[in-house]
Short mmCIF file of C-alpha atoms in Angstrom, two decimals:
data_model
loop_
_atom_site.label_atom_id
_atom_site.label_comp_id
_atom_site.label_asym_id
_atom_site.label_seq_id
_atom_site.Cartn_x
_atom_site.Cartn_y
_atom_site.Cartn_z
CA UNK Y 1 0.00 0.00 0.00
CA UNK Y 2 1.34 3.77 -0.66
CA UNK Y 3 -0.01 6.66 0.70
CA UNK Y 4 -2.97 7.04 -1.13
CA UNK Y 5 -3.80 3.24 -0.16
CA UNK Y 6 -3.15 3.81 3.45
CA UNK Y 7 -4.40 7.24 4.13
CA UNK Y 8 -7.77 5.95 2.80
CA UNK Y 9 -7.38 2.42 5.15
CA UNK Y 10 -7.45 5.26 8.11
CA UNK Y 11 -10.24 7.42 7.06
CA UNK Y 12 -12.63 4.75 5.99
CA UNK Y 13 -12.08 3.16 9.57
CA UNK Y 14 -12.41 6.43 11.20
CA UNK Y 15 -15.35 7.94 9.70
CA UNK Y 16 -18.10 4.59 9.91
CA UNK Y 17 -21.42 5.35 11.67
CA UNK Y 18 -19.72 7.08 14.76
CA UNK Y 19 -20.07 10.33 14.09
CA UNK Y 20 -23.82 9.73 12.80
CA UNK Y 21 -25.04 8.37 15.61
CA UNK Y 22 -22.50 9.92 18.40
CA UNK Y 23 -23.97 13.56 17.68
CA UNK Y 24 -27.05 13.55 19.58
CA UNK Y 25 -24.93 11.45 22.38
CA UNK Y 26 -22.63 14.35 22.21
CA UNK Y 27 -25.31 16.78 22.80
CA UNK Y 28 -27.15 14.94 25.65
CA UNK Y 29 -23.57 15.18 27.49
CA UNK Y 30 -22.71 19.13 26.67
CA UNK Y 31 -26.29 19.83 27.53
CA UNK Y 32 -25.89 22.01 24.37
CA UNK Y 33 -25.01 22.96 20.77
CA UNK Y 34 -20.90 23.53 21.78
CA UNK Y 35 -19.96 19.90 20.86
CA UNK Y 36 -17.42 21.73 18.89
CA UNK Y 37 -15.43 22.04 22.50
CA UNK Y 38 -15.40 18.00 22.11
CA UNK Y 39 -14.69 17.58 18.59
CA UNK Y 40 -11.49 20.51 19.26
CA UNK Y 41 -10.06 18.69 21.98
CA UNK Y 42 -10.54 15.19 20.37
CA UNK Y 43 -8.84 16.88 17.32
CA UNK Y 44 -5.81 17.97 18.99
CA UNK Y 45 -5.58 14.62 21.42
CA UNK Y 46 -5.75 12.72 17.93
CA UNK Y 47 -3.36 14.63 16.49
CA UNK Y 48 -0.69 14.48 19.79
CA UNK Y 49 -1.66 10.41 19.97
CA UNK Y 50 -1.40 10.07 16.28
CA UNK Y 51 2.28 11.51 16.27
CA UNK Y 52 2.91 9.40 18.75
CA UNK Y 53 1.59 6.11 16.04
CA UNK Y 54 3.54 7.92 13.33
CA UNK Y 55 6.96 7.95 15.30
CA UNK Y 56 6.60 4.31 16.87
CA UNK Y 57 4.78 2.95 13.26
CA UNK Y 58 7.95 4.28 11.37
CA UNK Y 59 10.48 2.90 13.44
CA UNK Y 60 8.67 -0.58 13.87
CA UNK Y 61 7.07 -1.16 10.81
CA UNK Y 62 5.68 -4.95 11.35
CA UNK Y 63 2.27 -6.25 11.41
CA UNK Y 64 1.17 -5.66 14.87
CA UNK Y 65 0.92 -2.46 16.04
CA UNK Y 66 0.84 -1.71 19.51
CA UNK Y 67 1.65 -5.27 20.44
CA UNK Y 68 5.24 -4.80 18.97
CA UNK Y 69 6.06 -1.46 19.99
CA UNK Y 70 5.10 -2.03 23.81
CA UNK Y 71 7.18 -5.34 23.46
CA UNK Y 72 10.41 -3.69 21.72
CA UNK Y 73 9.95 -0.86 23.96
CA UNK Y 74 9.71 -1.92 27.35
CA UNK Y 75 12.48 -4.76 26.79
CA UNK Y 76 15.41 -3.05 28.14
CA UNK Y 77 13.86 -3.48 31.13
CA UNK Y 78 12.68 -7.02 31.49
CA UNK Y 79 9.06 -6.23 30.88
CA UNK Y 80 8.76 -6.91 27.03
CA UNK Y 81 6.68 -9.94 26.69
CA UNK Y 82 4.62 -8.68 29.79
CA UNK Y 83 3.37 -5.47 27.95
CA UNK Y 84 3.07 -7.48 24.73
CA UNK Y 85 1.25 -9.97 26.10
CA UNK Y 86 -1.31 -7.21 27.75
CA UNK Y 87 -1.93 -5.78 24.20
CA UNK Y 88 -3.06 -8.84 22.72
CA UNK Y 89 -5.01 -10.01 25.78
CA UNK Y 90 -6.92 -6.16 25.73
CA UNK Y 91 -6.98 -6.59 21.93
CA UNK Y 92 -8.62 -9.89 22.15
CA UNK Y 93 -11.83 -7.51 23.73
CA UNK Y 94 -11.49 -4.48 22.18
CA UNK Y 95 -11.24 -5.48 18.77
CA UNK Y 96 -14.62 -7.41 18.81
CA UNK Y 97 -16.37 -4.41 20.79
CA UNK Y 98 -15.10 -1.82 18.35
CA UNK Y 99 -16.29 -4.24 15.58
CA UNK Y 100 -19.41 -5.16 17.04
CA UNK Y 101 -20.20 -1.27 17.36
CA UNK Y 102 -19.72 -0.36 14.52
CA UNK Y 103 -22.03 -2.85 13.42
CA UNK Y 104 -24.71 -2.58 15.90
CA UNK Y 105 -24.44 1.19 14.56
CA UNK Y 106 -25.19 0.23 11.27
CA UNK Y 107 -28.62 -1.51 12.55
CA UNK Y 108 -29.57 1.56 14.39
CA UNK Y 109 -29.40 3.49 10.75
CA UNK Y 110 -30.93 0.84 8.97
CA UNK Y 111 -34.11 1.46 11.08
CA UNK Y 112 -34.91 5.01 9.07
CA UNK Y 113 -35.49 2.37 6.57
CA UNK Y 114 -36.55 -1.11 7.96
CA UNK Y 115 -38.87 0.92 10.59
CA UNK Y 116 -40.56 -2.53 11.93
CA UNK Y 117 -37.24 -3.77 12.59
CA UNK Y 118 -37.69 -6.37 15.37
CA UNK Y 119 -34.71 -6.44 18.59
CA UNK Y 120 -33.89 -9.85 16.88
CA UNK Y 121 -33.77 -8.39 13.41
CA UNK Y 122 -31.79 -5.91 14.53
CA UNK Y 123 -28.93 -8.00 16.41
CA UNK Y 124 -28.79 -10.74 13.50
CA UNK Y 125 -28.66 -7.97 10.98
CA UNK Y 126 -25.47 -6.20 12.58
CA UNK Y 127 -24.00 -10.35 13.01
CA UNK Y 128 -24.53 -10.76 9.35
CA UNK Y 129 -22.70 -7.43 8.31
CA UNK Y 130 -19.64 -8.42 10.90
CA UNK Y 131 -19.20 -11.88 8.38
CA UNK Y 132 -20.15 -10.37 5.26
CA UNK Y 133 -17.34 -7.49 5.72
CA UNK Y 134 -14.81 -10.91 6.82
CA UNK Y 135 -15.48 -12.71 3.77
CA UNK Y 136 -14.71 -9.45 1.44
CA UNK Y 137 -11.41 -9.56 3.36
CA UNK Y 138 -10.54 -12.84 2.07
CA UNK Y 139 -8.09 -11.43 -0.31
CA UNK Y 140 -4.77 -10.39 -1.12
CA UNK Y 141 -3.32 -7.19 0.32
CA UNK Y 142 -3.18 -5.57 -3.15
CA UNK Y 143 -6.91 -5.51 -3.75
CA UNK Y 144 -7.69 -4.76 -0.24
CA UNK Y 145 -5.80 -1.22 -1.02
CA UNK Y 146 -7.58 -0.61 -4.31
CA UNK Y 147 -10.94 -1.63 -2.22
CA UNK Y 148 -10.05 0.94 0.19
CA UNK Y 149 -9.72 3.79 -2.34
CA UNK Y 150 -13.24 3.05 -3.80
CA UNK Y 151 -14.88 3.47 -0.17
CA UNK Y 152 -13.16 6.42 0.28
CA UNK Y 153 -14.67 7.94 -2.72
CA UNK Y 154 -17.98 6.79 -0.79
CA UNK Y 155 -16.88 8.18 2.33
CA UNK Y 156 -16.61 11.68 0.97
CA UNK Y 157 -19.92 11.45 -1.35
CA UNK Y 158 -21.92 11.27 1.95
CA UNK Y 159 -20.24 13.57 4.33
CA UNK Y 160 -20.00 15.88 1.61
CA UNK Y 161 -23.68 16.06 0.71
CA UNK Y 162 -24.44 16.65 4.47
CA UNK Y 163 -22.02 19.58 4.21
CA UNK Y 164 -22.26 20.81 1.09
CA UNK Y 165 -26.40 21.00 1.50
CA UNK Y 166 -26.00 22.11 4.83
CA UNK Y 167 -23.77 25.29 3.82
CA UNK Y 168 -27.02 26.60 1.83
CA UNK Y 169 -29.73 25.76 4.68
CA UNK Y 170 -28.09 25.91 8.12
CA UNK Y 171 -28.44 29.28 10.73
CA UNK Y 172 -25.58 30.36 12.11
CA UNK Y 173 -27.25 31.98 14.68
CA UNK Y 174 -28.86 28.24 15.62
CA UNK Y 175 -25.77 26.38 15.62
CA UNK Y 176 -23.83 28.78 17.66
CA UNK Y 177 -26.87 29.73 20.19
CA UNK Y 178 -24.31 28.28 23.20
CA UNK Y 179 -25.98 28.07 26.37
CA UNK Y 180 -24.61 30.62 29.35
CA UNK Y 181 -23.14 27.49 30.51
CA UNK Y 182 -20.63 27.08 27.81
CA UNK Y 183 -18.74 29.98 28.63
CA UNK Y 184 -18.00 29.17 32.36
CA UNK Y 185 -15.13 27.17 32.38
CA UNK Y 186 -15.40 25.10 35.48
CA UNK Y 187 -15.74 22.05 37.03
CA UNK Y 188 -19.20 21.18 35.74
CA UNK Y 189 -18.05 22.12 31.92
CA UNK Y 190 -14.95 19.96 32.63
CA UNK Y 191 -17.00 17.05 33.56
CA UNK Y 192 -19.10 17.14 29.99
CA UNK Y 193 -16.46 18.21 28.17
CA UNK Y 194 -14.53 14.92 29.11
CA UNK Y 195 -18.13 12.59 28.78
CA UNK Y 196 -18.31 14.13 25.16
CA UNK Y 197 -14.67 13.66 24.20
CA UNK Y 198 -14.87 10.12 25.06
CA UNK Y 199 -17.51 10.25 22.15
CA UNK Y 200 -15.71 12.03 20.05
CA UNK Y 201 -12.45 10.07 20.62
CA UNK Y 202 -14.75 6.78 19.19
CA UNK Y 203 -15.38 8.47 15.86
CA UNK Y 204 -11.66 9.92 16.39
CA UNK Y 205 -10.47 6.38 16.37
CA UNK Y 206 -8.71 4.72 13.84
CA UNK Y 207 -6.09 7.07 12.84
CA UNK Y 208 -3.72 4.20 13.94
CA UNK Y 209 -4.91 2.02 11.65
CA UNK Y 210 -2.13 1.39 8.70
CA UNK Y 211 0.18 0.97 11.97
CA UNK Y 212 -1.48 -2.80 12.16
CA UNK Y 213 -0.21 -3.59 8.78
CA UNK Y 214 2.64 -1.84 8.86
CA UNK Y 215 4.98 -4.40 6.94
CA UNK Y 216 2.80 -4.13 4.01
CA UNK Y 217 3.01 -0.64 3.59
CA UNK Y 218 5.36 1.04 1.32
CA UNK Y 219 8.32 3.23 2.23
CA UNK Y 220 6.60 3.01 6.02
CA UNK Y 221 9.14 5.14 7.55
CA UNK Y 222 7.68 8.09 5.44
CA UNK Y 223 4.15 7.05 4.54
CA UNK Y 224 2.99 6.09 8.29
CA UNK Y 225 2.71 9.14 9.47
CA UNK Y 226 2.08 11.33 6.80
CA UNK Y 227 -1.24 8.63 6.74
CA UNK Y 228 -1.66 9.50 10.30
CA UNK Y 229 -1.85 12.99 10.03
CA UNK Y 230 -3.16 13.28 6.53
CA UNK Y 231 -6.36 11.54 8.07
CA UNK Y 232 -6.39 13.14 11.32
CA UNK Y 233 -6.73 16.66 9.86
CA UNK Y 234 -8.95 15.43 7.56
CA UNK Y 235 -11.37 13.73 9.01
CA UNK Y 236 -11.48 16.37 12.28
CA UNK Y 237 -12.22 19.43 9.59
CA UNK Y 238 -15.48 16.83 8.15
CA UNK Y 239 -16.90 16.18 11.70
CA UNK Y 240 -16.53 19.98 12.50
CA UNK Y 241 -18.40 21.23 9.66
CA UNK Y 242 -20.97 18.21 9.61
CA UNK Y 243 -22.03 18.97 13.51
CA UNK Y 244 -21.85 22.94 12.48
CA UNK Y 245 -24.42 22.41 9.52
CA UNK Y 246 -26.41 19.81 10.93
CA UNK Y 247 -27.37 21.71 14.42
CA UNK Y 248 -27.94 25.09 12.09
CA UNK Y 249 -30.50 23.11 10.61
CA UNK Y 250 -32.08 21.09 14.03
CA UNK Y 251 -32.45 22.92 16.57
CA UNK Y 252 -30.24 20.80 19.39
CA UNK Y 253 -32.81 20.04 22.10
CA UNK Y 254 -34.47 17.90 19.19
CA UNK Y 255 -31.12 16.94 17.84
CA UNK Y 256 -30.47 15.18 21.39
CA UNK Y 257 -33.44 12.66 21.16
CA UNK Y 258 -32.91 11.79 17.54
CA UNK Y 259 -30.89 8.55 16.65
CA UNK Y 260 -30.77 9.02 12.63
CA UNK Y 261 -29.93 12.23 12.81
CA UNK Y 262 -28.18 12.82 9.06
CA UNK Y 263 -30.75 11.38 7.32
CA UNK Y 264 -33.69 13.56 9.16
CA UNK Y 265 -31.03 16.40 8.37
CA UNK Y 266 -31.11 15.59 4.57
CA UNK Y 267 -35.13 15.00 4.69
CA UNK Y 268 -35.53 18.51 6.45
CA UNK Y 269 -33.76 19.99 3.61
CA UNK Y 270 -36.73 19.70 1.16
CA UNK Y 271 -40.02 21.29 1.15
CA UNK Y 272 -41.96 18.39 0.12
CA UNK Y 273 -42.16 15.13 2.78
CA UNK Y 274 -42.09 13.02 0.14
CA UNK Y 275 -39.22 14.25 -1.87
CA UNK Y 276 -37.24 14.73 1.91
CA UNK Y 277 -38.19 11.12 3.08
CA UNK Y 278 -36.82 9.43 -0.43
CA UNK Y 279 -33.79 11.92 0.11
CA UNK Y 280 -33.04 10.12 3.76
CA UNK Y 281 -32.97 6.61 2.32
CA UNK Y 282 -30.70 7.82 -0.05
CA UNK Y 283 -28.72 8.75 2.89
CA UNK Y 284 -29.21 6.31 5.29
CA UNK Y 285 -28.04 3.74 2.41
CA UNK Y 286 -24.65 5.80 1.75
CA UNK Y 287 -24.63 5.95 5.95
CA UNK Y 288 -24.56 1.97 5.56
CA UNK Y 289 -22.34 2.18 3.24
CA UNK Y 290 -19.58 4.17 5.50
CA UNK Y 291 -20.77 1.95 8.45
CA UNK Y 292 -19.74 -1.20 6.23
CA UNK Y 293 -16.56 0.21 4.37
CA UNK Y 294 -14.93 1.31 8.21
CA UNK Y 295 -15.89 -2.42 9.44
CA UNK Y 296 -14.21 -3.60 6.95
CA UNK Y 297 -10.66 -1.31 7.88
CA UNK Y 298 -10.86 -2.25 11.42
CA UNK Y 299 -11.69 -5.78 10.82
CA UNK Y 300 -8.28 -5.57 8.62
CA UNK Y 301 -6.08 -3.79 11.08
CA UNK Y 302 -7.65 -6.12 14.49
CA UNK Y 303 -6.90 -9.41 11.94
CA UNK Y 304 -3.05 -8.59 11.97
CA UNK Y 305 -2.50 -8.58 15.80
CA UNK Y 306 -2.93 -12.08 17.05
CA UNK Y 307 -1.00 -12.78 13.60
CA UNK Y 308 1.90 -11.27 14.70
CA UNK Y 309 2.16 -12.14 17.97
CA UNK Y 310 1.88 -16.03 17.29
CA UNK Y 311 4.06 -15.50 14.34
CA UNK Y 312 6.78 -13.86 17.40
CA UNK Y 313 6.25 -16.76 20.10
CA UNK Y 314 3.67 -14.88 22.10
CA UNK Y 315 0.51 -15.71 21.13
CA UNK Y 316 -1.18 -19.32 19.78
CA UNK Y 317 0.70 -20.75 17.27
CA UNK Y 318 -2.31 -21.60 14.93
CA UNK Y 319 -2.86 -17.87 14.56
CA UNK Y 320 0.92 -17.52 12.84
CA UNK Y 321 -0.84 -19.48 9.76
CA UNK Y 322 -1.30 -17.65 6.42
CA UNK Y 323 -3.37 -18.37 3.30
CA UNK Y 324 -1.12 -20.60 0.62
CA UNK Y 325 -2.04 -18.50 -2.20
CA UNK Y 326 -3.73 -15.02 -1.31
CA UNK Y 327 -0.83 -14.84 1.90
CA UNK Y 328 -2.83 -13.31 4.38
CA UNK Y 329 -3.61 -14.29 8.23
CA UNK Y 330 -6.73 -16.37 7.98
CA UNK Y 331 -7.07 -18.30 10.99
CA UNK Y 332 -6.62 -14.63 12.58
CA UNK Y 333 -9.20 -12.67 10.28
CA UNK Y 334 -11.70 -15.42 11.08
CA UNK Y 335 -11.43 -15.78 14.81
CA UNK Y 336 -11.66 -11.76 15.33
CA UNK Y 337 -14.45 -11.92 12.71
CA UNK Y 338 -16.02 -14.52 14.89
CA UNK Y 339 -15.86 -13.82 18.73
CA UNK Y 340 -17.44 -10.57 16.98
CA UNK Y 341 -20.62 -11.75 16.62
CA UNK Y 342 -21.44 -12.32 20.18
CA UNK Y 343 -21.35 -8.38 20.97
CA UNK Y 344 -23.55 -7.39 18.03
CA UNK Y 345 -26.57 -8.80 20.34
CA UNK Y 346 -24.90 -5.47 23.16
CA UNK Y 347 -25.96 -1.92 22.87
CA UNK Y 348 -24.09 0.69 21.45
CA UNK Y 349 -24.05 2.69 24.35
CA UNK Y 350 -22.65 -0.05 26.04
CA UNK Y 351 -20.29 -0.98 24.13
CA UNK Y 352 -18.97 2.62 23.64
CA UNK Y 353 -17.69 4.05 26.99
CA UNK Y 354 -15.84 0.53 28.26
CA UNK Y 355 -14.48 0.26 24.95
CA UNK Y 356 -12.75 3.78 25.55
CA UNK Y 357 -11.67 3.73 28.67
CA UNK Y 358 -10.23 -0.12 28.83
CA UNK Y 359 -8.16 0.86 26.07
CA UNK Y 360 -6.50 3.64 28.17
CA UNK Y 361 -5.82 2.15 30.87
CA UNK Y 362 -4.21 -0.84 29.44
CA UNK Y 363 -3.03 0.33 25.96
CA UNK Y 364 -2.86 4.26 25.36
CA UNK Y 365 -0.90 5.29 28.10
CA UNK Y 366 1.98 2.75 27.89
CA UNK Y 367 2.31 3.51 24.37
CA UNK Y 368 2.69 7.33 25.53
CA UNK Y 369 5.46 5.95 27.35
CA UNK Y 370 6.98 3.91 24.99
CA UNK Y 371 7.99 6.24 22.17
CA UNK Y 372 10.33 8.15 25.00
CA UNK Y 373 11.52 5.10 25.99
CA UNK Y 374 12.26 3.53 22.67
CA UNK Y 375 14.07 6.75 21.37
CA UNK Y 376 15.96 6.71 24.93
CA UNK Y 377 16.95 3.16 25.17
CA UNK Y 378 16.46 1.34 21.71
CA UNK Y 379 19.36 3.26 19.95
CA UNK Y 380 19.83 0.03 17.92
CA UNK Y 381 16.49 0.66 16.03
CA UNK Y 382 16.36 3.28 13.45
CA UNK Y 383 14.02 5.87 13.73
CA UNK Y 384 13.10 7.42 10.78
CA UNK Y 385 10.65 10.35 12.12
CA UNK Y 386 10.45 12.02 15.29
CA UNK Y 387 7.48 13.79 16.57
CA UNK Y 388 7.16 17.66 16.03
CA UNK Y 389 8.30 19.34 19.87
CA UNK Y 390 9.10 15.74 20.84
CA UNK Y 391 8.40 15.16 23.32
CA UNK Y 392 5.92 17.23 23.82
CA UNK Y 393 2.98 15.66 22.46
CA UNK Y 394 3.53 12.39 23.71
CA UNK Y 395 3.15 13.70 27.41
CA UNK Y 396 0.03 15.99 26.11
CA UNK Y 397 -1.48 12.89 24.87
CA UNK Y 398 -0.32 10.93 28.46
CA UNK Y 399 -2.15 14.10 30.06
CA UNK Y 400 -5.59 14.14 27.93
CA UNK Y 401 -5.93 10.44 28.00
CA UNK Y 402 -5.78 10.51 31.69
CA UNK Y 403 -8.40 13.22 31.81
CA UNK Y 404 -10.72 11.26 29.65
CA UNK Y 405 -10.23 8.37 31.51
CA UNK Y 406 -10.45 9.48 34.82
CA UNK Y 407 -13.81 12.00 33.61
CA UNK Y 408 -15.98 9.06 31.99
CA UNK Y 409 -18.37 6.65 33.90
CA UNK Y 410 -17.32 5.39 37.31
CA UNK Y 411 -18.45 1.30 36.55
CA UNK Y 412 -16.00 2.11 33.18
CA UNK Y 413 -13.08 2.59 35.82
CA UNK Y 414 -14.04 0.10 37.95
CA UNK Y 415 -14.23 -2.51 34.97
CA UNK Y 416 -10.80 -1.46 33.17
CA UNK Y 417 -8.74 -2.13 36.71
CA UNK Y 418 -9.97 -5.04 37.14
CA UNK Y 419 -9.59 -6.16 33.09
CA UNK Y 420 -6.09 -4.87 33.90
CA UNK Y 421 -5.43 -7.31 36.98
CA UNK Y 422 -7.03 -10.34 35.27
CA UNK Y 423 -4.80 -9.79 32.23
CA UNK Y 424 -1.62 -9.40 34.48
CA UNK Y 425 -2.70 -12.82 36.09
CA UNK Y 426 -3.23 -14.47 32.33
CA UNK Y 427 0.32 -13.15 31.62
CA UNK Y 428 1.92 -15.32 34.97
CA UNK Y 429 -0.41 -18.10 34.29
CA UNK Y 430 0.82 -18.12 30.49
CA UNK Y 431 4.27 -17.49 31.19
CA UNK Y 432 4.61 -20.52 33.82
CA UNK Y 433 2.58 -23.01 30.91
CA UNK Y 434 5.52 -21.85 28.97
CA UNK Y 435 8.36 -22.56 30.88
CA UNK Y 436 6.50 -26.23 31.60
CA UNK Y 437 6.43 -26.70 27.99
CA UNK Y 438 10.00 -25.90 27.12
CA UNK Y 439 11.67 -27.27 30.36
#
């Protein structure tokens, strides 16, 4: 993949239903129309976490990901296979509740449409898009890039009609009417500022994702993180303008309480009902589409993890095995499509917050961490590109993570510690079924 191949891998994983359906969330949690405070601060904790990908994904290009950078990086010091092992034993949760929600959020849209849409319907529909976007992934990496390019185009077709339509129908005055509230910076705005980043940091996420297949990329030292960034600017100047044009249009106390809120947006746009409904299936089926095409990204980048890890030592060995003609990890890509399934029958609410903050605890902050102490220590690795104010950015991202982490729901905290323990306990109990096996 170059960097037209990759920077569309990260966009169409970072822009799937999230920011359609996390909107209204958004609102509910600002109590207001000034989600733009969320989507700012997401922005620039993306961008600070994203150099933080770029420098680590340049210097340790391998399939993987965080799993080999917190192993490489915490070596000199004995604790290598510990923090590698943690990765893979968070990634084996994460990655099927960030699949799974994505999916779940493409049966919520699907209900503008299918409006007598049973419970049932609903949770087998978002199972059946998890396998249908893992079979379409049963291919060689070359077409999976040339794939990627073509839901890109889709990708920008949709958010661009909600922008470019909302440009010529929004009020200003309406999206900008910020409550009192939003210009008192204290403790209470500090509290829904953090609940509404931890929304906007979901349909933030996938910036990392090329970093997963990193040994397929091209010239990775220089196309990682221009991919990162390209994709982070990008996508944060889309949400901006999309919230902007969409709460010019709706006023926000109704915005809150709606759940397909770009396709009422597009259907409000027309004078006749009739004309504005046909208009919001039109959306909601590019909405699918978006939904489907960033399932399919994150189901890609996920699919590589175990891979490497087995291929290393670390993990199972039968997830080291690759396809004898289309060479790609398929005992991987169909065990992460697979323990899937089980979440899309979960809320996405649910699934959301946990998802966030479990990945913190056990994942973002380490890898903060690790790009100062792989520059500092792992002189024998060559480091192609360093951070911008290293390493500034790496401790702003330590910083805002913390916040975010420490701001969200109390039961989140509560869950992630002890997800933490019981993965430090899997680690001893692995590690001493190891030893017994080679002694």
């Amino acid at each position: 993949m170059g960097l037209l191949q990759a920077t569309s891998t990260n966009i169409i994983s970072m822009v799937g239903v999230g920011p359609f359906l996390t909107i209204p969330f958004m609102v509910q949690a600002m109590n207001g129309p000034h989600i733009l405070y969320a989507w700012v601060a997401g922005a620039i904790l993306a961008l600070a976490d994203g150099l933080v990908y770029a420098q680590l994904g340049a210097a340790l290009p391998g399939s993987g990901g965080g799993y080999l950078y917190l192993r490489e990086a915490f070596q000199p010091f004995g604790l290598g296979r510990l923090m590698g092992f943690l990765f893979i034993f968070q990634t084996i949760l994460v990655a099927p509740l960030s699949i799974a929600g994505g999916a779940v959020g493409f049966s919520d849209y699907l209900q503008f449409v299918w409006t007598s849409m049973t419970p049932v319907e609903h949770n087998l529909m978002a199972a059946a898009v998890c396998l249908g976007m893992g079979a379409l992934l049963w291919r060689d990496i070359e077409s999976i890039g040339r794939l990627a390019v073509v839901m890109l185009v889709g990708v920008f077709v949709t958010v661009g009609w909600v922008i470019v339509v909302g440009m010529f129908t929004f009020s200003p005055s309406m999206a900008f009417d910020f409550p009192a509230r939003a210009y008192s910076f204290d403790a209470s705005l500090a509290a829904s500022l953090g609940a509404a980043s931890v929304l906007a940091m979901y349909s933030y996420g996938g910036y990392n994702q090329v970093c997963n297949i990193g040994e397929e990329i091209v010239d990775p030292g220089r196309t990682v993180p221009r991919s990162i960034v390209l994709s982070i600017v990008i996508v944060a100047a889309l949400y901006m303008a999309m919230s902007v044009v969409i709460l010019g249009l709706i006023p926000w106390r109704e915005a809150a309480d709606l759940r397909t809120i770009a396709s009422e947006f597009i259907a409000r746009t027309f004078a006749d009902p009739g004309t504005g409904r046909l208009a919001g299936m039109v959306m909601t089926g590019l909405i699918l589409f978006v939904a489907a095409a960033s399932l399919y990204a994150t189901i890609l980048g996920y699919s590589r993890i175990p891979f490497a890890a087995a291929r290393d030592g670390d993990f199972f060995a039968v997830f080291a095995r690759v396809h004898p003609t289309k060479h790609f990890p398929y005992v991987s890509l169909v065990a992460i499509t697979l323990i899937s399934l089980p979440f899309c029958f979960f809320s996405l609410g649910q699934l959301v917050s946990w998802l966030i903050q479990v990945q913190i605890l056990v994942r973002f902050i380490w890898q903060c961490a690790a790009v100062i102490l792989l520059r500092r220590y792992r002189t024998d690795i060559p480091q192609p590109f360093t951070m911008w104010l290293y390493p500034f950015p790496a401790l702003l991202s330590l910083a805002l993570w913390l916040y975010i982490f420490f701001t969200g729901p109390g039961e989140g905290i509560v869950f992630s510690f002890a997800f933490l323990g019981l993965a430090v306990v899997a680690y001893f109990v692995f590690a001493r079924g190891r030893r017994l096996s080679t002694g």
